[in-house]
XYZ file of C-alpha atoms in Angstrom:
746
model
C 32.800 116.249 -8.101
C 32.439 119.150 -11.008
C 28.417 120.745 -10.374
C 27.498 119.560 -13.773
C 28.281 115.720 -13.244
C 26.466 116.191 -9.976
C 23.185 117.702 -12.027
C 23.471 114.717 -14.371
C 23.518 112.300 -11.958
C 20.188 113.243 -10.289
C 18.633 113.890 -13.267
C 19.714 110.124 -14.357
C 17.992 109.297 -10.934
C 14.876 111.126 -11.778
C 14.487 109.542 -15.069
C 14.722 105.508 -13.311
C 12.204 106.636 -10.659
C 9.638 107.873 -13.703
C 10.829 104.526 -15.672
C 10.144 102.154 -12.311
C 6.346 103.842 -11.787
C 5.862 103.694 -14.977
C 3.173 100.795 -15.558
C 4.651 98.321 -18.472
C 2.643 98.249 -21.967
C 3.549 94.001 -22.070
C 2.365 91.342 -19.590
C 3.050 87.296 -19.930
C 0.362 85.240 -18.678
C 0.979 82.272 -16.578
C 0.447 79.468 -19.328
C 2.477 81.531 -21.633
C 5.170 81.323 -18.965
C 4.745 77.868 -18.472
C 4.435 77.049 -22.234
C 7.608 79.229 -22.576
C 9.655 76.748 -20.155
C 8.385 73.672 -21.253
C 9.698 74.536 -24.499
C 12.983 75.494 -23.036
C 13.066 72.215 -21.743
C 12.138 70.300 -24.477
C 14.995 72.063 -26.164
C 17.430 70.990 -23.402
C 18.655 74.633 -22.949
C 17.627 74.473 -19.074
C 16.523 71.729 -16.725
C 13.832 71.840 -14.633
C 10.980 69.710 -12.201
C 7.806 70.886 -12.043
C 5.811 69.702 -9.099
C 2.771 67.128 -8.846
C 0.658 70.011 -9.194
C 2.350 71.848 -12.011
C 2.263 75.247 -10.154
C 6.288 75.377 -9.073
C 9.566 74.527 -11.448
C 12.721 73.628 -9.002
C 15.995 72.897 -10.424
C 18.090 69.469 -10.033
C 20.386 71.215 -7.023
C 17.315 72.429 -5.636
C 15.878 69.244 -5.269
C 19.142 67.185 -4.073
C 19.458 70.487 -1.406
C 15.683 69.350 -0.338
C 16.253 65.831 -0.217
C 19.664 66.297 2.104
C 17.249 68.183 4.207
C 14.648 66.185 4.570
C 16.636 63.038 5.813
C 18.657 65.285 8.004
C 15.293 66.926 9.450
C 14.443 62.949 9.759
C 17.493 61.862 11.658
C 19.376 60.603 8.237
C 16.310 57.820 7.913
C 13.512 58.304 5.425
C 11.615 56.332 2.995
C 11.288 57.470 -0.531
C 7.468 57.607 -1.201
C 7.848 60.323 1.673
C 9.609 62.277 -0.159
C 7.105 62.380 -3.086
C 4.152 63.761 -0.522
C 7.022 65.994 1.473
C 8.453 67.785 -1.503
C 5.499 67.643 -4.075
C 7.786 66.292 -6.862
C 6.888 62.863 -9.194
C 8.860 59.700 -7.436
C 10.271 58.823 -10.651
C 12.415 62.241 -10.658
C 12.519 61.923 -6.657
C 14.123 57.818 -7.034
C 16.268 58.908 -10.064
C 18.128 61.618 -8.077
C 18.148 59.412 -4.932
C 20.264 56.995 -7.124
C 22.971 59.851 -8.125
C 23.208 60.380 -4.283
C 23.720 56.927 -2.908
C 25.670 56.615 -5.737
C 27.994 59.800 -5.740
C 27.918 60.305 -1.563
C 29.023 57.105 0.684
C 27.767 58.045 3.224
C 24.367 57.791 2.686
C 22.700 53.568 1.832
C 19.210 52.324 0.082
C 17.289 49.860 2.015
C 14.259 48.278 1.688
C 13.148 51.913 -0.314
C 14.788 54.046 3.027
C 17.440 56.271 2.578
C 20.093 55.422 5.985
C 22.835 57.916 6.512
C 26.105 56.970 8.301
C 24.675 58.744 11.610
C 21.800 56.910 11.299
C 23.877 53.863 11.906
C 26.587 55.202 14.349
C 22.504 56.436 16.368
C 21.474 53.127 16.508
C 24.135 51.709 17.362
C 24.112 53.855 21.215
C 21.106 52.439 20.790
C 22.209 48.798 20.658
C 24.387 49.498 23.217
C 21.941 51.079 25.753
C 19.565 47.624 25.353
C 22.705 45.875 25.587
C 23.779 47.033 28.917
C 19.720 46.526 30.256
C 19.306 43.257 29.110
C 23.199 41.749 28.647
C 22.300 40.436 25.629
C 20.743 40.627 22.347
C 20.445 39.159 18.826
C 20.077 40.177 15.056
C 16.193 38.845 15.019
C 15.097 40.928 17.956
C 16.868 44.367 16.558
C 15.277 43.168 13.038
C 11.728 43.430 15.140
C 12.673 46.891 16.728
C 14.165 48.593 13.537
C 12.456 47.433 10.767
C 15.538 45.896 8.740
C 16.937 42.876 7.811
C 19.707 41.163 9.309
C 21.872 40.976 7.054
C 22.079 44.920 6.966
C 22.369 44.917 11.209
C 24.934 42.484 10.970
C 26.531 45.006 8.224
C 26.320 47.907 10.770
C 27.160 46.071 14.151
C 30.294 44.181 13.297
C 32.206 47.116 12.896
C 31.343 49.037 15.542
C 31.373 46.160 18.189
C 34.213 47.347 20.530
C 33.882 50.849 19.172
C 30.465 52.245 19.503
C 29.034 48.731 21.063
C 30.496 47.228 23.952
C 29.912 43.618 24.094
C 30.929 40.308 21.986
C 29.294 39.618 18.825
C 29.060 35.764 17.070
C 27.059 36.838 14.312
C 23.729 35.816 15.627
C 24.464 37.299 19.124
C 25.516 40.482 20.922
C 25.993 39.429 24.556
C 28.276 41.041 27.197
C 31.493 39.389 29.594
C 28.958 39.196 32.162
C 25.929 38.297 31.117
C 27.605 34.818 29.721
C 29.030 34.551 32.974
C 25.557 34.829 34.575
C 24.158 31.894 32.499
C 27.295 29.850 33.345
C 26.411 30.499 36.753
C 23.051 29.808 36.344
C 23.389 26.590 34.315
C 25.889 25.075 36.178
C 23.681 25.664 39.657
C 20.801 23.873 38.182
C 22.448 20.913 36.926
C 24.777 20.193 39.820
C 21.437 20.213 41.931
C 19.329 17.556 39.635
C 18.991 14.529 40.831
C 17.510 13.191 38.243
C 17.287 13.790 34.237
C 16.477 16.936 32.970
C 15.544 18.172 29.664
C 17.212 21.579 27.985
C 14.098 22.929 26.822
C 12.736 22.755 30.803
C 15.917 24.732 31.699
C 15.435 27.058 29.249
C 11.711 27.420 29.378
C 12.053 27.715 33.856
C 15.392 29.510 34.062
C 15.515 32.142 30.901
C 18.376 30.491 29.267
C 19.808 31.965 26.517
C 19.056 28.345 24.099
C 22.218 29.893 21.392
C 24.443 29.376 24.207
C 23.553 26.714 26.581
C 25.420 23.726 24.381
C 28.753 26.019 24.337
C 28.282 26.652 28.265
C 27.704 23.099 29.212
C 30.856 22.170 27.016
C 33.152 24.216 28.993
C 30.992 23.175 32.426
C 31.858 19.294 31.322
C 35.773 19.785 30.680
C 36.168 22.333 33.885
C 34.414 19.061 35.695
C 32.217 21.241 37.366
C 29.426 19.002 36.651
C 28.744 15.023 36.213
C 26.841 13.484 33.914
C 26.189 13.551 30.410
C 24.109 14.697 27.266
C 21.430 11.934 25.435
C 19.970 13.275 22.375
C 21.099 15.574 19.309
C 22.512 18.862 20.129
C 18.761 20.317 19.594
C 16.706 21.838 22.289
C 13.828 20.092 21.898
C 15.913 16.413 22.369
C 18.602 17.124 24.483
C 18.636 15.520 27.991
C 21.017 15.990 30.675
C 21.116 12.901 33.089
C 23.197 13.421 36.153
C 26.217 10.508 36.993
C 23.605 9.499 40.278
C 21.082 8.771 38.503
C 22.513 6.842 36.064
C 24.615 4.834 38.645
C 21.125 4.049 40.171
C 19.773 3.685 37.399
C 22.297 1.030 36.250
C 22.152 -0.769 39.894
C 18.330 -0.889 39.979
C 18.549 -3.055 35.843
C 21.812 -5.523 37.340
C 19.654 -6.164 39.645
C 16.171 -6.740 38.050
C 18.076 -8.608 35.501
C 19.822 -11.369 38.034
C 16.255 -11.487 39.623
C 14.019 -11.796 36.727
C 16.433 -13.219 33.838
C 14.987 -11.393 31.471
C 14.564 -7.403 31.009
C 11.718 -6.006 28.539
C 12.898 -3.083 26.545
C 9.478 -1.227 26.806
C 10.063 -0.806 30.498
C 14.236 0.584 30.145
C 12.232 3.233 28.020
C 10.021 4.400 31.118
C 12.812 5.258 32.713
C 14.396 7.401 30.050
C 16.669 4.747 28.727
C 16.414 5.962 25.048
C 18.019 2.946 23.265
C 17.723 -0.652 25.721
C 19.227 -2.500 23.197
C 22.191 -0.657 23.065
C 22.308 0.355 26.420
C 22.146 -3.003 27.830
C 24.667 -4.998 25.762
C 26.474 -1.884 27.049
C 25.739 -3.255 30.281
C 25.989 -6.647 30.523
C 28.171 -6.979 28.169
C 29.623 -10.408 30.521
C 26.058 -12.146 30.712
C 24.803 -14.862 28.520
C 21.903 -13.230 26.597
C 19.509 -13.622 24.212
C 18.522 -10.147 22.175
C 14.859 -10.056 21.261
C 13.295 -7.828 19.560
C 11.399 -5.742 22.903
C 13.184 -7.581 25.008
C 16.464 -9.678 26.220
C 16.371 -12.941 28.089
C 18.763 -14.758 30.030
C 20.021 -17.999 28.117
C 19.964 -19.538 31.588
C 16.531 -18.417 32.664
C 15.811 -20.005 28.767
C 17.229 -23.461 29.563
C 14.913 -23.479 32.720
C 11.874 -22.677 31.196
C 12.717 -25.344 28.877
C 12.642 -28.250 31.331
C 9.871 -26.604 32.704
C 8.028 -26.692 28.822
C 9.916 -30.769 28.510
C 7.377 -31.349 31.505
C 4.427 -30.174 30.476
C 5.166 -31.474 26.880
C 5.585 -35.218 28.436
C 3.036 -34.972 31.533
C 0.091 -33.760 28.760
C 1.521 -33.206 24.990
C 0.866 -29.501 24.855
C 2.038 -26.750 26.275
C 1.773 -23.178 26.453
C 4.727 -20.993 25.968
C 2.996 -17.607 26.598
C 1.585 -18.973 30.371
C 5.292 -20.318 31.653
C 7.272 -16.828 29.503
C 6.715 -13.107 31.635
C 3.892 -11.846 30.860
C 5.139 -8.434 29.612
C 6.856 -10.212 26.693
C 5.605 -9.158 22.965
C 3.877 -11.989 21.036
C 6.643 -11.219 18.571
C 9.100 -12.625 21.576
C 6.647 -15.323 22.836
C 6.731 -16.728 19.137
C 10.535 -16.469 18.317
C 11.110 -17.969 21.925
C 8.825 -21.026 21.356
C 10.711 -21.687 18.063
C 13.703 -21.412 20.174
C 12.023 -24.207 22.551
C 11.355 -26.519 19.873
C 14.803 -26.350 18.710
C 16.687 -27.240 21.968
C 13.942 -30.091 22.891
C 14.402 -31.841 19.694
C 17.536 -33.598 21.390
C 14.889 -35.080 24.174
C 11.351 -35.172 22.978
C 10.230 -34.286 19.308
C 7.607 -31.595 19.096
C 5.603 -28.794 16.331
C 4.465 -25.819 17.348
C 0.987 -23.990 16.887
C -0.673 -21.854 16.792
C 2.799 -19.457 17.139
C 3.116 -20.593 20.823
C 1.681 -23.563 21.720
C 4.182 -26.765 21.504
C 2.905 -30.129 20.643
C 4.739 -33.450 21.002
C 4.639 -35.859 18.339
C 3.802 -38.048 20.617
C 0.822 -36.906 21.585
C -0.183 -36.639 17.518
C 0.450 -40.114 16.545
C -1.531 -41.225 19.678
C -4.267 -39.106 18.327
C -4.204 -40.425 14.763
C -4.384 -44.021 16.116
C -7.157 -43.534 17.637
C -8.962 -43.607 14.494
C -7.507 -46.419 13.234
C -10.644 -48.896 13.818
C -13.334 -46.280 13.191
C -11.638 -46.111 9.370
C -11.728 -49.688 9.012
C -14.937 -50.056 9.977
C -16.530 -47.158 8.164
C -14.043 -48.314 5.206
C -16.264 -51.531 5.059
C -19.487 -50.071 5.088
C -18.912 -47.291 2.244
C -17.151 -50.233 0.256
C -20.680 -52.091 0.012
C -21.681 -48.817 -1.654
C -21.568 -48.643 -5.611
C -20.687 -45.292 -6.134
C -17.632 -44.739 -3.609
C -16.458 -47.831 -5.785
C -16.486 -46.487 -8.956
C -15.596 -42.856 -7.770
C -12.278 -44.864 -6.537
C -11.896 -46.643 -9.993
C -12.443 -43.575 -11.914
C -10.181 -41.001 -10.001
C -12.931 -38.981 -9.362
C -13.247 -39.076 -5.817
C -12.493 -36.010 -3.365
C -12.539 -35.694 0.467
C -13.828 -32.802 2.899
C -11.925 -29.906 3.388
C -11.066 -27.745 6.377
C -13.476 -25.202 5.265
C -16.744 -27.704 3.958
C -15.539 -27.421 0.244
C -14.355 -30.663 -1.558
C -10.662 -30.380 -2.798
C -9.465 -32.821 -5.095
C -7.394 -35.483 -3.884
C -6.458 -37.312 -6.736
C -5.830 -36.541 -10.791
C -8.297 -37.457 -13.555
C -6.861 -39.737 -15.932
C -5.023 -38.576 -18.680
C -7.739 -38.573 -22.357
C -8.224 -36.983 -25.342
C -10.830 -35.583 -24.271
C -8.341 -33.155 -21.893
C -8.046 -31.469 -25.368
C -11.577 -30.394 -25.865
C -13.603 -27.601 -23.673
C -13.894 -27.413 -19.587
C -17.396 -28.751 -20.025
C -16.133 -31.906 -22.279
C -13.634 -33.568 -19.498
C -15.640 -32.482 -16.179
C -16.410 -35.362 -14.574
C -19.178 -36.357 -11.540
C -17.162 -36.011 -8.868
C -18.227 -37.782 -5.282
C -17.161 -36.522 -2.179
C -15.980 -38.255 1.259
C -15.605 -37.315 4.592
C -14.443 -39.398 7.562
C -14.829 -36.925 9.947
C -15.911 -33.582 9.791
C -14.827 -30.365 11.788
C -17.112 -30.183 14.551
C -16.326 -34.003 15.313
C -12.235 -33.216 14.940
C -13.008 -30.952 17.657
C -15.357 -32.764 20.348
C -12.433 -35.920 19.766
C -9.807 -33.327 20.789
C -11.394 -31.288 23.714
C -12.274 -35.241 25.236
C -8.437 -35.715 25.117
C -7.037 -33.210 26.542
C -9.119 -32.794 28.823
C -10.206 -29.187 29.619
C -10.413 -26.007 27.820
C -8.527 -25.417 24.553
C -7.666 -22.141 23.693
C -9.546 -21.004 19.719
C -6.391 -20.269 18.274
C -4.623 -23.672 19.463
C -8.353 -25.415 18.520
C -8.013 -23.922 14.700
C -4.384 -25.120 14.165
C -5.301 -28.899 15.785
C -7.917 -28.584 13.476
C -6.125 -27.543 10.218
C -3.662 -29.723 11.133
C -5.540 -32.689 11.665
C -8.641 -32.888 9.701
C -7.454 -33.156 6.197
C -4.714 -36.060 6.587
C -6.925 -37.831 8.578
C -9.666 -37.202 5.385
C -6.551 -37.791 3.219
C -5.378 -41.260 4.788
C -8.860 -43.149 5.123
C -8.926 -42.462 1.443
C -5.802 -44.320 0.710
C -7.476 -47.133 3.466
C -10.302 -47.059 0.305
C -7.858 -47.067 -2.643
C -6.112 -50.150 -1.134
C -9.204 -52.003 -0.286
C -10.065 -51.221 -3.919
C -6.695 -52.294 -5.420
C -6.452 -55.689 -3.337
C -10.036 -56.494 -4.369
C -11.724 -56.169 -0.666
C -15.112 -54.523 -2.285
C -18.555 -56.152 -1.737
C -21.158 -53.993 -3.944
C -24.497 -54.921 -2.684
C -26.844 -57.133 -5.346
C -29.680 -54.253 -5.610
C -26.700 -52.258 -7.272
C -25.819 -54.347 -9.976
C -26.815 -55.787 -13.063
C -27.649 -58.958 -14.714
C -24.273 -59.560 -15.804
C -22.975 -59.178 -12.933
C -20.602 -55.683 -13.586
C -21.997 -52.305 -11.606
C -25.200 -51.138 -13.096
C -25.391 -47.831 -14.033
C -26.631 -45.317 -11.561
C -30.268 -43.946 -12.541
C -30.573 -40.301 -12.889
C -34.002 -39.132 -10.777
C -36.149 -36.846 -12.276
C -35.217 -33.990 -9.759
C -31.441 -34.868 -11.098
C -32.128 -34.587 -14.262
C -34.318 -30.969 -14.105
C -31.565 -29.528 -12.326
C -28.717 -30.206 -14.873
C -31.438 -29.206 -17.581
C -31.938 -25.920 -15.347
C -28.299 -25.633 -15.648
C -27.368 -26.748 -19.297
C -29.980 -23.910 -20.820
C -28.105 -20.752 -18.465
C -24.431 -22.682 -19.561
C -25.998 -23.542 -23.164
C -27.379 -19.613 -23.417
C -23.977 -18.273 -22.100
C -22.048 -20.180 -24.519
C -24.776 -19.332 -27.400
C -23.877 -15.244 -26.062
C -19.703 -15.893 -26.388
C -19.991 -17.633 -29.564
C -21.887 -14.353 -31.773
C -19.216 -12.564 -30.909
C -16.847 -13.935 -33.188
C -17.506 -11.949 -36.829
C -15.849 -14.803 -38.271
C -18.781 -17.166 -40.085
C -16.900 -19.709 -40.263
C -15.495 -19.953 -36.693
C -19.166 -19.661 -35.789
C -20.129 -22.250 -37.480
C -17.209 -24.721 -35.979
C -18.099 -22.859 -32.313
C -21.943 -23.636 -32.595
C -21.223 -27.597 -34.434
C -18.801 -28.336 -31.494
C -21.798 -26.789 -28.987
C -24.249 -29.194 -30.710
C -21.845 -31.964 -30.454
C -20.856 -31.680 -27.003
C -23.285 -30.220 -24.562
C -26.280 -30.027 -26.333
C -26.271 -33.579 -26.961
C -25.095 -34.316 -23.718
C -28.434 -32.982 -22.268
C -30.265 -34.574 -24.670
C -29.118 -37.986 -23.931
C -29.840 -37.504 -20.101
C -33.458 -36.949 -20.738
C -33.943 -39.380 -23.558
C -32.093 -41.606 -20.881
C -35.048 -40.838 -18.601
C -37.733 -41.384 -20.559
C -36.471 -44.275 -22.121
C -36.410 -45.856 -17.933
C -39.977 -44.165 -17.313
C -41.545 -46.119 -20.178
C -39.415 -49.618 -19.482
C -37.427 -49.352 -22.986
C -33.994 -50.527 -21.915
C -30.640 -48.881 -23.447
C -27.838 -50.733 -23.961
C -24.763 -47.950 -25.056
C -24.490 -45.252 -22.385
C -22.578 -43.095 -25.001
C -25.686 -42.344 -27.660
C -25.195 -40.782 -30.824
C -27.489 -39.622 -33.509
C -28.515 -43.296 -34.652
C -28.770 -44.696 -31.423
C -31.093 -42.197 -30.064
C -33.619 -42.328 -32.683
C -33.478 -46.028 -32.481
C -34.636 -45.626 -29.060
C -36.622 -42.456 -29.744
C -38.990 -44.744 -32.092
C -39.260 -46.878 -29.636
C -41.004 -43.890 -27.499
C -44.793 -43.588 -27.317
C -46.404 -39.987 -28.236
C -45.951 -37.227 -27.670
C -42.377 -37.582 -26.381
C -41.771 -39.130 -29.428
C -42.397 -36.673 -31.717
C -40.403 -33.738 -29.401
C -37.345 -36.049 -29.396
C -37.691 -36.523 -32.955
C -37.492 -32.871 -34.065
C -34.532 -32.539 -30.721
C -32.688 -34.816 -32.435
C -32.703 -33.643 -36.132
C -31.983 -30.588 -34.901
C -28.788 -31.235 -32.866
C -26.824 -32.057 -36.696
C -28.061 -28.731 -39.054
C -29.223 -26.233 -36.393
C -28.126 -23.269 -34.260
C -27.515 -23.234 -30.995
C -30.158 -20.832 -30.030
C -32.879 -22.834 -31.931
C -31.676 -25.606 -30.146
C -31.725 -24.835 -26.749
C -35.159 -23.152 -27.415
C -36.176 -26.997 -28.317
C -34.713 -28.493 -25.697
C -35.736 -25.991 -23.397
C -39.407 -26.798 -24.815
C -38.792 -30.295 -24.603
C -37.769 -30.567 -20.415
C -41.418 -28.127 -20.387
C -43.536 -30.766 -21.651
C -41.637 -34.031 -21.106
C -39.547 -33.397 -17.402
C -42.223 -30.716 -15.834
C -39.560 -28.416 -16.088
C -40.617 -24.271 -15.206
C -37.936 -22.291 -16.742
C -37.845 -18.727 -15.065
C -35.155 -16.025 -16.136
C -32.995 -15.646 -13.440
C -29.885 -12.935 -13.895
C -28.412 -14.259 -10.403
C -28.239 -17.578 -11.188
C -26.458 -17.081 -14.317
C -24.141 -14.843 -12.532
C -23.454 -18.614 -10.285
C -23.162 -20.560 -13.675
C -20.194 -18.007 -15.063
C -18.456 -18.556 -11.311
C -18.589 -22.020 -11.408
C -17.732 -21.835 -15.146
C -14.431 -19.952 -14.133
C -13.302 -22.122 -11.228
C -13.728 -25.196 -12.504
C -11.707 -23.941 -15.354
C -9.264 -22.501 -12.854
C -9.310 -26.170 -10.977
C -8.290 -27.790 -14.325
C -5.825 -25.375 -15.515
C -3.643 -24.879 -12.454
C -4.194 -29.689 -12.336
C -3.350 -30.205 -16.081
C 0.479 -30.842 -17.783
C -0.461 -31.113 -21.608
C 0.857 -28.158 -23.012
C -1.840 -27.468 -25.837
C -4.542 -27.748 -22.978
C -2.653 -25.679 -20.989
C -3.006 -23.455 -23.984
C -6.502 -23.623 -24.442
C -7.787 -23.111 -20.713
C -5.531 -20.377 -20.847
C -7.324 -18.349 -23.368
C -11.243 -19.789 -21.990
C -10.407 -17.588 -18.568
C -8.431 -14.088 -20.414
C -12.283 -14.910 -22.939
C -14.245 -14.662 -19.856
C -12.070 -11.523 -18.840
C -12.405 -9.874 -21.174
C -16.191 -10.282 -22.406
C -17.321 -11.737 -19.103
C -19.261 -14.660 -20.902
C -17.125 -18.172 -21.187
C -17.111 -19.911 -24.428
C -17.341 -23.778 -25.270
C -14.448 -24.107 -27.590
C -12.184 -27.024 -29.259
C -8.485 -26.866 -29.416
C -8.163 -26.309 -32.651
C -10.263 -22.683 -32.190
C -7.198 -21.501 -29.876
C -5.519 -19.494 -32.709
C -8.990 -17.870 -33.371
C -9.609 -17.060 -30.033
C -6.366 -15.422 -29.607
C -7.099 -13.335 -33.058
C -10.288 -11.958 -31.441
C -8.318 -11.303 -28.140
C -5.411 -9.431 -29.817
C -7.310 -5.816 -29.249
C -7.935 -6.698 -25.788
C -4.167 -7.926 -24.450
C -1.329 -6.243 -23.968
C 0.936 -6.771 -25.922
C 3.498 -8.381 -23.828
C 0.687 -11.013 -23.099
C -0.165 -11.548 -26.751
C 3.342 -12.173 -27.993
C 4.189 -14.954 -25.361
C 0.779 -16.573 -26.122
C 0.983 -16.710 -29.921
C 5.078 -17.786 -29.377
C 3.835 -20.820 -27.305
C 1.030 -21.326 -29.540
C 3.634 -22.039 -32.530
C 5.723 -24.272 -29.761
C 3.098 -26.285 -29.031
C 2.010 -26.594 -33.260
C 5.398 -27.591 -34.115
C 5.963 -30.082 -31.379
C 2.256 -31.357 -32.057
C 3.789 -32.065 -35.380
C 6.693 -33.481 -34.155
C 5.365 -35.958 -31.104
C 2.509 -38.864 -31.515
C -0.924 -37.655 -30.590
C -0.702 -39.388 -27.381
C 2.449 -38.220 -26.147
C 2.888 -34.559 -23.766
C 4.878 -32.781 -26.344
C 9.009 -31.920 -24.982
C 8.231 -28.080 -23.461
C 9.934 -26.559 -21.317
C 8.008 -26.735 -17.960
C 8.888 -23.003 -17.868
C 6.905 -22.052 -20.827
C 4.140 -24.050 -19.285
C 4.039 -22.182 -15.942
C 4.194 -18.989 -17.727
C 0.992 -19.606 -19.772
C -0.443 -20.935 -16.616
C -0.077 -18.236 -14.525
C -1.513 -15.734 -17.273
C -4.439 -17.844 -17.954
C -4.584 -17.702 -13.810
C -4.127 -13.279 -13.377
C -6.113 -13.214 -17.120
C -6.946 -9.610 -15.467
C -3.338 -8.394 -15.088
C -2.925 -8.911 -18.314
C -5.234 -7.063 -20.479
C -5.835 -3.281 -21.181
C -7.144 -1.150 -18.515
C -10.121 0.620 -20.956
C -10.687 -3.201 -22.309
C -11.467 -4.929 -18.932
């Protein structure tokens, strides 16, 4: 190289050095640099990520490199959230870049926000293999807790590596070694072979640390190989599975067969105590050749039943009563004893007729007949005495005699005769019932105790009383009726009128007071009820009917009492306005003036005014002090309801059935009672329509139309030809009125 060229180089080097040493005249601030970079990014000229503190910018390739570095540093598993704090980059950038990496790199997987590499999977496979060598078996559930990874993911990791990295077998849930299986089999075989009584699998697993996931499979192999002898009972669930050794089963069978042969029965509860879960099927299989009757909680030999039947027959012939509970085994249930009692009753019919009482007692018909015959003389003697009493004779003739029931309340024994008054209100058709009791409950109990000569069980006593009480009283009533029909009646002279006919009963002042008290409460109830009708015409009809019936009746009773006290003879028992006026004119003041005013009010005044007048007359004439008593008012309403229900139960006339049903529905809807004639039934139904369910209302209206149609085709004194089903349907609606009303109206 020439000297000129070398000099030039030296000169250029000196110039370059000088330039480097000279400070620049222009500098960019940090803020300007950031603005320039952001501008370039917005123009898509460069693609950079800035750190979360805003002081650094990195490229996508650098971010990818750092993510890979962190995966490597963390042994192939790292959480995305951790990357944010480590790389100081916004999480959204990291998530986006991780998604790209996972998509492009098959060796990486994203699970629950964690990046997991294939190397990590191999690593945990090696760890699982070491754990398997140590324990013999490892479940996926256990690994899930160790590595905090989903079971499905671990399944995908384990399955392809079994046999390579993981030395063992995998059934989908558990990884185990062959040595482990052999150990489990040997342990289970030894325990079951040594057992002499039933043992639960749950107990085996707890005491011997057996693997419950493979215990049934190992058990089946042992049974097939005949290494153990026995059976598995219960379902193939650890909680319920029970192994019963063959030795125990044979001993159990021998014990049960010996017990049955000796006692003639087997109680299922005893079988359950010794571990037999299905005793009925077990007995059917074990004693298939025996003649056995199966009951709900036991089984019994038919031969044993025949022997017991003979013993029961002896007791019935001797005492007339046999308690099967004492003869049968004591550990039989009441249901089984009752069932066997019915069996004995059926079998004994060939030799001795008997009936069942209190479910477990047998009573012979001869005993019943002898007991009833004891009362024949008493009935004859008492009937002679009772037929000298006018009220009993009249009660039989008017069919209003009633007999005492088991609970002491009277029960109507014969229906009232059919009359036109039945189509009127319940109060119009009521009769004064005469109660008669031949024998009461206490007397009957005493008679039974004398006959049996021993203490009688309370249940049997109740059944005997129920069996005898009503029939004896009814039999006595039939005897009275028979004698009246034959004319075997003697009425004392003091109870006969001048013409020889029985004189009508005269009420005492106390009886009249009670009747007036009842009427005043009843009348006010009726008055309140009729005022609920908005139609004035309907109110007037109900008002007129009430005046004509209840108000007139109580006025007549008070007038008869005063007339009797003033020695005024009444020839006509059924008083009307004119006949009342004739009697009133014979009265002395102040009674005369009071009854004149009352009699006049019965023709043209409102019920409220008439009731007030009746109360006034009662105070002055029959010395009645009336006090308001809400409790008594409820009792009167209850009496009206029950008497109406009783009438409805007995009534056969369709028109009257409809009328009584409407009165009961009106009561259920308003808590009041109505005294209404049959012609007001359409008005009552119209009033009840908003409260009645549509189906019930339609049935009542249709039935009303049928009654009206039939009434036009039949005579007034004949029962309309309407099907019994329709009548019973309306009767049911009346007796169960509340069920057919809307709830918000109830």
